[in-house]
Amino acid sequence: MGSLASERKVVGWAARDATGHLSPYTYTLRNTGPEDVVVKVLYCGICHTDIHQAKNHLGASKYPMVPGHEVVGEVVEVGPEVSKYGVGDVVGVGVIVGCCRECSPCKANVEQYCNKKIWSYNDVYTDGRPTQGGFASTMVVDQKFVVKIPAGLAPEQAAPLLCAGVTVYSPLKAFGLTAPGLRGGIVGLGGVGHMGVKVAKAMGHHVTVISSSSKKRAEAMDHLGADAYLVSTDAAAMAAAADSLDYIIDTVPVHHLLEPYLSLLRLDGKHVLLGVIGEPLSFVSPMVMLGRKAITGSFIGSIDETAEVLQFCVDKGLTSQIEVVKMGYVNEALERLERNDVRYRFVVDVAGSNVEEDAADAPSN
């Protein structure tokens, strides 16, 4: 066990206002508690939610804010009651770092649905301190919200699985959509969508990628292994594909029409919303009534499911497709992500960056 340290100062890259521009920020971590794990951050993925939060798209951002919730790091210290991890372990930290542990979701080990969950950043911890994320050198996290990265999975590859990977794995498992032979659709071919294709294919599903144009056809079919590609603006093709899918995983994080996709579902088909959208979606009720179809949602995944998807990816030989960048490039990476200019996930090499000196190399906004 590493020796317990007092409060320590660390440097992260924080947004100060709704411009979302990140720059070095020094702050103090809490003392290491009895069940806490101190993690030296190695890599951190960049999620579209980081943009939403940094730019206050959801109206609840608090600054200064250090984003990042796809964190992989090395344990450098553990509290005296930590039993799951030891110094030197490579671990992951995802979207939440706290919950009440008493409500029905917590007791059912789906703590991501706890109404008192604590986000890994842009939230307040039980001690009253603001939580800060993985675009930083170090984090302190309760052992309950840490997962071990299994052997055979590179740490930079593991980072996107802590959000994007488990976000598609969880609803497939929860809604009984894991049997081979199912036919699924993936809407949106970004960080979450590309993992949706890979996970569904590994489960033995026939996978159709659905997009608003044909420009990603080669990527979807030749590189990711999708079985079919459907352009949602092609009325004839959409009509021909009606009643053909058992489920749709909808990863689009902006407002869009649902009705064109609902027509693709078979009887009892499910349209699962995964994108964070800050305005109402609409549809006419016969679209679901006449096929007993369901529009539902799913939010990340539990800690148990996160461990499962990591091992699933090792067992199936799955990797995420990533572009590794240094911290000094993070603002440009966020801009590129916002215009969908990445295949398919940025991962920040935090340990390989000097979070203080990289400020001199950061692109100006």
CSV table of C-alpha atoms in Angstrom, one decimal:
chain,number,residue,atom,x,y,z
A,1,MET,CA,0.0,0.0,0.0
A,2,GLY,CA,1.3,3.4,-0.9
A,3,SER,CA,1.6,5.9,2.0
A,4,LEU,CA,-1.3,8.2,2.5
A,5,ALA,CA,-0.6,11.8,1.4
A,6,SER,CA,-2.2,15.0,2.5
A,7,GLU,CA,-4.0,17.3,0.0
A,8,ARG,CA,-1.9,17.8,-3.1
A,9,LYS,CA,-1.9,20.3,-5.9
A,10,VAL,CA,-2.3,19.1,-9.5
A,11,VAL,CA,-2.6,20.7,-12.9
A,12,GLY,CA,-5.4,20.0,-15.3
A,13,TRP,CA,-6.7,21.7,-18.4
A,14,ALA,CA,-9.9,23.6,-17.5
A,15,ALA,CA,-12.6,25.6,-19.2
A,16,ARG,CA,-13.2,28.9,-17.5
A,17,ASP,CA,-16.4,30.0,-19.3
A,18,ALA,CA,-18.8,28.9,-22.0
A,19,THR,CA,-16.3,29.4,-24.8
A,20,GLY,CA,-15.1,26.0,-23.8
A,21,HIS,CA,-11.5,26.9,-24.3
A,22,LEU,CA,-9.2,24.8,-22.1
A,23,SER,CA,-6.0,26.0,-20.5
A,24,PRO,CA,-3.8,24.9,-17.5
A,25,TYR,CA,-5.4,25.2,-14.1
A,26,THR,CA,-3.9,24.3,-10.7
A,27,TYR,CA,-6.2,22.9,-8.1
A,28,THR,CA,-6.1,20.8,-4.9
A,29,LEU,CA,-7.2,17.2,-4.7
A,30,ARG,CA,-8.9,15.9,-1.5
A,31,ASN,CA,-7.0,13.8,1.0
A,32,THR,CA,-6.9,10.1,0.2
A,33,GLY,CA,-9.8,8.5,2.1
A,34,PRO,CA,-9.9,5.0,3.5
A,35,GLU,CA,-11.4,3.5,0.3
A,36,ASP,CA,-9.8,5.9,-2.2
A,37,VAL,CA,-7.5,5.1,-5.0
A,38,VAL,CA,-5.0,7.7,-6.3
A,39,VAL,CA,-4.6,7.4,-10.0
A,40,LYS,CA,-1.8,8.9,-12.2
A,41,VAL,CA,-3.7,9.6,-15.4
A,42,LEU,CA,-2.1,8.0,-18.5
A,43,TYR,CA,-4.8,8.6,-21.1
A,44,CYS,CA,-8.2,10.2,-21.4
A,45,GLY,CA,-10.6,9.9,-24.2
A,46,ILE,CA,-12.6,12.9,-25.5
A,47,CYS,CA,-16.3,12.5,-25.6
A,48,HIS,CA,-19.0,14.8,-27.3
A,49,THR,CA,-20.3,15.3,-23.8
A,50,ASP,CA,-17.1,17.1,-23.0
A,51,ILE,CA,-18.1,19.8,-25.5
A,52,HIS,CA,-21.7,20.0,-24.1
A,53,GLN,CA,-20.3,20.5,-20.6
A,54,ALA,CA,-17.4,22.8,-21.4
A,55,LYS,CA,-19.6,25.1,-23.6
A,56,ASN,CA,-22.6,25.0,-21.2
A,57,HIS,CA,-24.9,23.5,-23.8
A,58,LEU,CA,-27.1,22.0,-21.1
A,59,GLY,CA,-27.2,25.1,-19.0
A,60,ALA,CA,-25.7,23.6,-15.8
A,61,SER,CA,-21.9,24.1,-16.2
A,62,LYS,CA,-19.8,25.3,-13.3
A,63,TYR,CA,-16.4,26.8,-13.9
A,64,PRO,CA,-13.4,26.3,-13.7
A,65,MET,CA,-14.1,22.8,-15.2
A,66,VAL,CA,-11.6,20.1,-16.0
A,67,PRO,CA,-13.4,17.7,-18.4
A,68,GLY,CA,-12.6,14.1,-19.2
A,69,HIS,CA,-14.5,10.9,-18.2
A,70,GLU,CA,-12.7,8.2,-20.2
A,71,VAL,CA,-9.7,7.9,-17.9
A,72,VAL,CA,-7.1,5.2,-17.8
A,73,GLY,CA,-4.3,5.5,-15.3
A,74,GLU,CA,-1.9,3.8,-12.9
A,75,VAL,CA,-2.6,3.4,-9.2
A,76,VAL,CA,0.0,5.2,-7.2
A,77,GLU,CA,-1.6,5.1,-3.8
A,78,VAL,CA,-4.4,3.4,-2.0
A,79,GLY,CA,-6.4,4.0,1.2
A,80,PRO,CA,-6.1,1.5,4.1
A,81,GLU,CA,-9.5,-0.1,3.3
A,82,VAL,CA,-8.9,-0.6,-0.4
A,83,SER,CA,-9.2,-4.3,-1.2
A,84,LYS,CA,-9.6,-4.4,-5.0
A,85,TYR,CA,-6.5,-2.6,-6.3
A,86,GLY,CA,-2.9,-2.2,-5.5
A,87,VAL,CA,-0.1,0.2,-6.5
A,88,GLY,CA,0.9,-0.4,-10.1
A,89,ASP,CA,-2.5,-1.6,-11.3
A,90,VAL,CA,-3.7,-0.1,-14.5
A,91,VAL,CA,-7.3,1.0,-14.0
A,92,GLY,CA,-10.1,3.0,-15.6
A,93,VAL,CA,-12.5,5.7,-14.3
A,94,GLY,CA,-15.6,6.5,-16.2
A,95,VAL,CA,-18.5,9.0,-16.0
A,96,ILE,CA,-19.5,8.7,-12.4
A,97,VAL,CA,-17.5,8.7,-9.2
A,98,GLY,CA,-20.2,8.5,-6.5
A,99,CYS,CA,-23.8,7.3,-5.7
A,100,CYS,CA,-26.0,7.0,-2.6
A,101,ARG,CA,-25.6,3.2,-2.4
A,102,GLU,CA,-29.1,2.9,-0.8
A,103,CYS,CA,-31.6,3.4,-3.6
A,104,SER,CA,-33.1,0.7,-5.8
A,105,PRO,CA,-30.7,1.3,-8.8
A,106,CYS,CA,-27.7,1.2,-6.5
A,107,LYS,CA,-28.8,-2.0,-4.8
A,108,ALA,CA,-29.4,-3.5,-8.3
A,109,ASN,CA,-25.8,-2.5,-9.3
A,110,VAL,CA,-27.0,-0.1,-11.9
A,111,GLU,CA,-25.7,2.9,-10.0
A,112,GLN,CA,-25.6,5.1,-13.1
A,113,TYR,CA,-29.4,5.6,-12.6
A,114,CYS,CA,-29.0,6.7,-9.0
A,115,ASN,CA,-30.6,10.2,-8.6
A,116,LYS,CA,-27.8,11.2,-6.3
A,117,LYS,CA,-24.9,10.0,-8.6
A,118,ILE,CA,-21.8,12.2,-8.7
A,119,TRP,CA,-20.4,13.0,-12.0
A,120,SER,CA,-16.6,12.7,-12.5
A,121,TYR,CA,-16.5,16.4,-13.3
A,122,ASN,CA,-18.8,19.4,-13.2
A,123,ASP,CA,-20.3,18.2,-9.9
A,124,VAL,CA,-19.8,18.5,-6.2
A,125,TYR,CA,-18.3,15.6,-4.1
A,126,THR,CA,-19.6,14.6,-0.7
A,127,ASP,CA,-17.0,16.8,1.0
A,128,GLY,CA,-18.3,19.9,-0.9
A,129,ARG,CA,-15.4,20.1,-3.3
A,130,PRO,CA,-16.0,20.3,-7.1
A,131,THR,CA,-15.2,17.2,-9.0
A,132,GLN,CA,-12.6,17.5,-11.8
A,133,GLY,CA,-12.0,15.0,-14.6
A,134,GLY,CA,-9.3,13.2,-16.4
A,135,PHE,CA,-7.7,16.1,-18.4
A,136,ALA,CA,-5.3,16.2,-15.5
A,137,SER,CA,-2.2,14.6,-14.1
A,138,THR,CA,-4.0,12.9,-11.1
A,139,MET,CA,-7.4,11.9,-9.8
A,140,VAL,CA,-8.6,10.5,-6.4
A,141,VAL,CA,-11.5,8.1,-6.8
A,142,ASP,CA,-13.4,5.8,-4.5
A,143,GLN,CA,-12.5,2.1,-5.3
A,144,LYS,CA,-16.2,1.3,-6.1
A,145,PHE,CA,-16.0,3.5,-9.2
A,146,VAL,CA,-12.7,2.1,-10.5
A,147,VAL,CA,-12.3,-0.9,-12.9
A,148,LYS,CA,-9.2,-2.9,-13.7
A,149,ILE,CA,-8.0,-2.8,-17.3
A,150,PRO,CA,-7.5,-6.4,-18.2
A,151,ALA,CA,-4.3,-7.8,-19.7
A,152,GLY,CA,-4.3,-7.7,-23.4
A,153,LEU,CA,-5.9,-4.3,-23.7
A,154,ALA,CA,-3.7,-1.3,-24.4
A,155,PRO,CA,-4.5,1.6,-22.0
A,156,GLU,CA,-5.1,4.1,-24.9
A,157,GLN,CA,-7.5,1.6,-26.5
A,158,ALA,CA,-9.3,1.0,-23.2
A,159,ALA,CA,-10.1,4.7,-22.7
A,160,PRO,CA,-13.0,5.0,-25.1
A,161,LEU,CA,-14.5,1.8,-23.9
A,162,LEU,CA,-15.2,3.4,-20.5
A,163,CYS,CA,-17.9,5.5,-22.0
A,164,ALA,CA,-18.5,4.8,-25.7
A,165,GLY,CA,-18.0,1.1,-25.4
A,166,VAL,CA,-20.2,0.5,-22.4
A,167,THR,CA,-22.8,2.9,-23.6
A,168,VAL,CA,-23.6,0.5,-26.5
A,169,TYR,CA,-23.0,-2.7,-24.6
A,170,SER,CA,-25.3,-1.9,-21.7
A,171,PRO,CA,-28.6,-1.5,-23.7
A,172,LEU,CA,-27.9,-4.5,-25.8
A,173,LYS,CA,-27.6,-6.6,-22.6
A,174,ALA,CA,-30.4,-4.8,-20.7
A,175,PHE,CA,-32.9,-5.2,-23.4
A,176,GLY,CA,-32.1,-8.8,-24.2
A,177,LEU,CA,-30.5,-8.0,-27.6
A,178,THR,CA,-27.4,-10.2,-27.4
A,179,ALA,CA,-28.5,-13.3,-29.2
A,180,PRO,CA,-26.7,-14.1,-32.5
A,181,GLY,CA,-28.8,-13.5,-35.6
A,182,LEU,CA,-30.5,-10.3,-34.6
A,183,ARG,CA,-30.7,-7.5,-37.1
A,184,GLY,CA,-29.7,-4.1,-35.7
A,185,GLY,CA,-29.2,-0.6,-37.0
A,186,ILE,CA,-26.7,2.0,-35.9
A,187,VAL,CA,-27.5,5.6,-36.4
A,188,GLY,CA,-24.5,7.9,-36.3
A,189,LEU,CA,-21.0,6.7,-37.0
A,190,GLY,CA,-18.9,8.6,-34.4
A,191,GLY,CA,-17.1,7.5,-31.3
A,192,VAL,CA,-20.1,5.7,-29.8
A,193,GLY,CA,-21.5,4.5,-33.2
A,194,HIS,CA,-18.4,2.9,-34.4
A,195,MET,CA,-18.2,0.9,-31.2
A,196,GLY,CA,-21.8,0.0,-31.7
A,197,VAL,CA,-21.0,-1.6,-35.0
A,198,LYS,CA,-18.0,-3.5,-33.6
A,199,VAL,CA,-19.8,-4.8,-30.4
A,200,ALA,CA,-23.0,-5.8,-32.3
A,201,LYS,CA,-21.0,-7.6,-35.0
A,202,ALA,CA,-19.0,-9.4,-32.3
A,203,MET,CA,-22.3,-10.6,-30.9
A,204,GLY,CA,-23.2,-12.1,-34.2
A,205,HIS,CA,-25.7,-9.5,-35.4
A,206,HIS,CA,-26.5,-8.4,-38.9
A,207,VAL,CA,-25.6,-4.7,-38.7
A,208,THR,CA,-26.9,-1.8,-40.8
A,209,VAL,CA,-25.3,1.6,-40.5
A,210,ILE,CA,-27.8,4.4,-41.1
A,211,SER,CA,-26.5,7.8,-42.1
A,212,SER,CA,-27.8,11.0,-43.8
A,213,SER,CA,-25.4,10.6,-46.7
A,214,SER,CA,-23.4,8.0,-48.5
A,215,LYS,CA,-20.0,9.5,-47.6
A,216,LYS,CA,-19.3,7.0,-44.8
A,217,ARG,CA,-20.3,3.9,-46.7
A,218,ALA,CA,-16.8,2.7,-47.3
A,219,GLU,CA,-15.8,3.3,-43.7
A,220,ALA,CA,-18.8,1.5,-42.4
A,221,MET,CA,-18.6,-1.6,-44.6
A,222,ASP,CA,-15.0,-1.9,-45.6
A,223,HIS,CA,-13.3,-0.8,-42.3
A,224,LEU,CA,-15.8,-1.5,-39.6
A,225,GLY,CA,-17.5,-4.6,-41.1
A,226,ALA,CA,-21.1,-3.5,-41.3
A,227,ASP,CA,-23.3,-5.7,-43.4
A,228,ALA,CA,-25.4,-3.0,-45.0
A,229,TYR,CA,-25.5,0.8,-45.3
A,230,LEU,CA,-28.7,2.8,-45.6
A,231,VAL,CA,-29.0,6.5,-46.5
A,232,SER,CA,-31.8,8.0,-44.5
A,233,THR,CA,-32.6,10.6,-47.1
A,234,ASP,CA,-33.1,7.9,-49.8
A,235,ALA,CA,-36.8,7.4,-49.6
A,236,ALA,CA,-36.9,4.3,-51.8
A,237,ALA,CA,-34.1,2.6,-49.9
A,238,MET,CA,-35.7,3.4,-46.6
A,239,ALA,CA,-39.1,2.1,-47.8
A,240,ALA,CA,-37.4,-1.2,-49.0
A,241,ALA,CA,-35.9,-1.6,-45.5
A,242,ALA,CA,-39.1,-1.1,-43.6
A,243,ASP,CA,-39.9,-3.7,-40.9
A,244,SER,CA,-36.4,-5.2,-41.1
A,245,LEU,CA,-34.6,-4.4,-37.8
A,246,ASP,CA,-35.0,-5.8,-34.3
A,247,TYR,CA,-33.4,-2.7,-32.8
A,248,ILE,CA,-31.8,0.7,-33.6
A,249,ILE,CA,-29.0,2.2,-31.5
A,250,ASP,CA,-29.3,5.9,-32.1
A,251,THR,CA,-26.1,7.7,-31.1
A,252,VAL,CA,-26.8,11.1,-32.7
A,253,PRO,CA,-26.2,13.9,-30.2
A,254,VAL,CA,-28.2,16.6,-31.9
A,255,HIS,CA,-31.9,17.1,-32.7
A,256,HIS,CA,-33.2,14.8,-35.5
A,257,LEU,CA,-36.4,13.2,-36.7
A,258,LEU,CA,-37.3,9.8,-35.3
A,259,GLU,CA,-40.1,8.8,-37.6
A,260,PRO,CA,-37.9,7.7,-40.6
A,261,TYR,CA,-36.1,5.3,-38.3
A,262,LEU,CA,-39.2,3.9,-36.5
A,263,SER,CA,-40.5,2.6,-39.8
A,264,LEU,CA,-37.5,0.3,-40.1
A,265,LEU,CA,-38.3,-1.6,-36.9
A,266,ARG,CA,-40.1,-4.9,-36.8
A,267,LEU,CA,-42.9,-5.8,-34.4
A,268,ASP,CA,-41.6,-5.1,-30.8
A,269,GLY,CA,-38.6,-3.4,-32.2
A,270,LYS,CA,-36.7,-1.0,-29.9
A,271,HIS,CA,-35.3,2.4,-30.8
A,272,VAL,CA,-32.6,3.2,-28.1
A,273,LEU,CA,-31.6,6.8,-27.7
A,274,LEU,CA,-28.0,7.3,-26.5
A,275,GLY,CA,-27.2,10.9,-27.6
A,276,VAL,CA,-27.5,13.8,-25.2
A,277,ILE,CA,-30.0,16.2,-26.9
A,278,GLY,CA,-31.1,19.4,-25.2
A,279,GLU,CA,-34.4,19.9,-27.0
A,280,PRO,CA,-37.6,17.8,-27.4
A,281,LEU,CA,-37.9,15.1,-30.0
A,282,SER,CA,-41.3,14.3,-31.6
A,283,PHE,CA,-43.1,11.6,-33.5
A,284,VAL,CA,-46.7,10.6,-34.2
A,285,SER,CA,-48.0,7.9,-31.9
A,286,PRO,CA,-49.2,5.4,-34.6
A,287,MET,CA,-45.5,5.0,-35.6
A,288,VAL,CA,-45.1,3.0,-32.4
A,289,MET,CA,-48.6,1.8,-31.7
A,290,LEU,CA,-49.0,-0.1,-34.9
A,291,GLY,CA,-45.9,-2.2,-34.4
A,292,ARG,CA,-45.8,-2.3,-30.5
A,293,LYS,CA,-42.5,-0.5,-30.9
A,294,ALA,CA,-40.6,1.2,-28.1
A,295,ILE,CA,-38.6,4.3,-28.0
A,296,THR,CA,-36.3,4.1,-25.0
A,297,GLY,CA,-33.0,5.3,-23.7
A,298,SER,CA,-30.0,4.1,-22.0
A,299,PHE,CA,-27.2,5.9,-20.0
A,300,ILE,CA,-23.6,4.7,-20.1
A,301,GLY,CA,-23.4,1.5,-18.1
A,302,SER,CA,-22.8,0.2,-14.6
A,303,ILE,CA,-19.4,-0.5,-13.1
A,304,ASP,CA,-20.0,-4.2,-13.5
A,305,GLU,CA,-21.0,-3.7,-17.2
A,306,THR,CA,-17.9,-1.6,-17.7
A,307,ALA,CA,-15.7,-4.5,-16.5
A,308,GLU,CA,-17.7,-6.9,-18.7
A,309,VAL,CA,-17.3,-4.8,-21.9
A,310,LEU,CA,-13.6,-4.5,-21.3
A,311,GLN,CA,-13.2,-8.3,-21.0
A,312,PHE,CA,-15.6,-8.8,-23.9
A,313,CYS,CA,-13.4,-6.6,-26.1
A,314,VAL,CA,-10.3,-8.7,-25.1
A,315,ASP,CA,-12.1,-12.0,-25.7
A,316,LYS,CA,-13.4,-10.8,-29.1
A,317,GLY,CA,-10.2,-9.0,-30.1
A,318,LEU,CA,-12.0,-5.7,-30.4
A,319,THR,CA,-10.3,-2.3,-30.4
A,320,SER,CA,-11.6,1.2,-30.7
A,321,GLN,CA,-10.3,3.3,-33.6
A,322,ILE,CA,-8.5,6.3,-32.1
A,323,GLU,CA,-6.3,9.3,-32.8
A,324,VAL,CA,-3.9,9.9,-29.9
A,325,VAL,CA,-3.0,13.6,-29.3
A,326,LYS,CA,-1.0,15.6,-26.7
A,327,MET,CA,-2.7,17.9,-24.2
A,328,GLY,CA,-1.5,20.9,-26.1
A,329,TYR,CA,-3.7,19.9,-29.0
A,330,VAL,CA,-6.9,19.4,-26.9
A,331,ASN,CA,-8.7,22.6,-28.0
A,332,GLU,CA,-8.2,21.8,-31.6
A,333,ALA,CA,-9.3,18.2,-31.0
A,334,LEU,CA,-12.5,19.5,-29.4
A,335,GLU,CA,-13.1,21.8,-32.4
A,336,ARG,CA,-12.5,18.9,-34.8
A,337,LEU,CA,-14.8,16.6,-32.8
A,338,GLU,CA,-17.5,19.3,-32.9
A,339,ARG,CA,-17.4,19.2,-36.7
A,340,ASN,CA,-17.1,15.4,-36.8
A,341,ASP,CA,-13.6,15.4,-38.1
A,342,VAL,CA,-12.2,12.4,-36.3
A,343,ARG,CA,-12.1,8.6,-36.9
A,344,TYR,CA,-13.4,7.9,-34.4
A,345,ARG,CA,-12.3,8.9,-30.9
A,346,PHE,CA,-9.6,11.3,-29.8
A,347,VAL,CA,-7.5,10.1,-26.8
A,348,VAL,CA,-5.2,12.5,-25.0
A,349,ASP,CA,-1.8,11.1,-24.0
A,350,VAL,CA,-1.9,12.9,-20.6
A,351,ALA,CA,1.2,11.2,-19.1
A,352,GLY,CA,3.2,11.9,-22.3
A,353,SER,CA,2.3,15.6,-22.2
A,354,ASN,CA,3.6,18.3,-19.9
A,355,VAL,CA,0.3,19.8,-18.9
A,356,GLU,CA,2.0,23.0,-17.9
A,357,GLU,CA,4.6,23.5,-20.6
A,358,ASP,CA,2.1,22.4,-23.4
A,359,ALA,CA,0.2,25.7,-22.8
A,360,ALA,CA,2.9,27.4,-25.0
A,361,ASP,CA,2.1,25.1,-27.9
A,362,ALA,CA,-1.7,25.1,-27.6
A,363,PRO,CA,-3.5,26.5,-30.7
A,364,SER,CA,-5.1,29.8,-29.9
A,365,ASN,CA,-8.9,30.3,-30.3
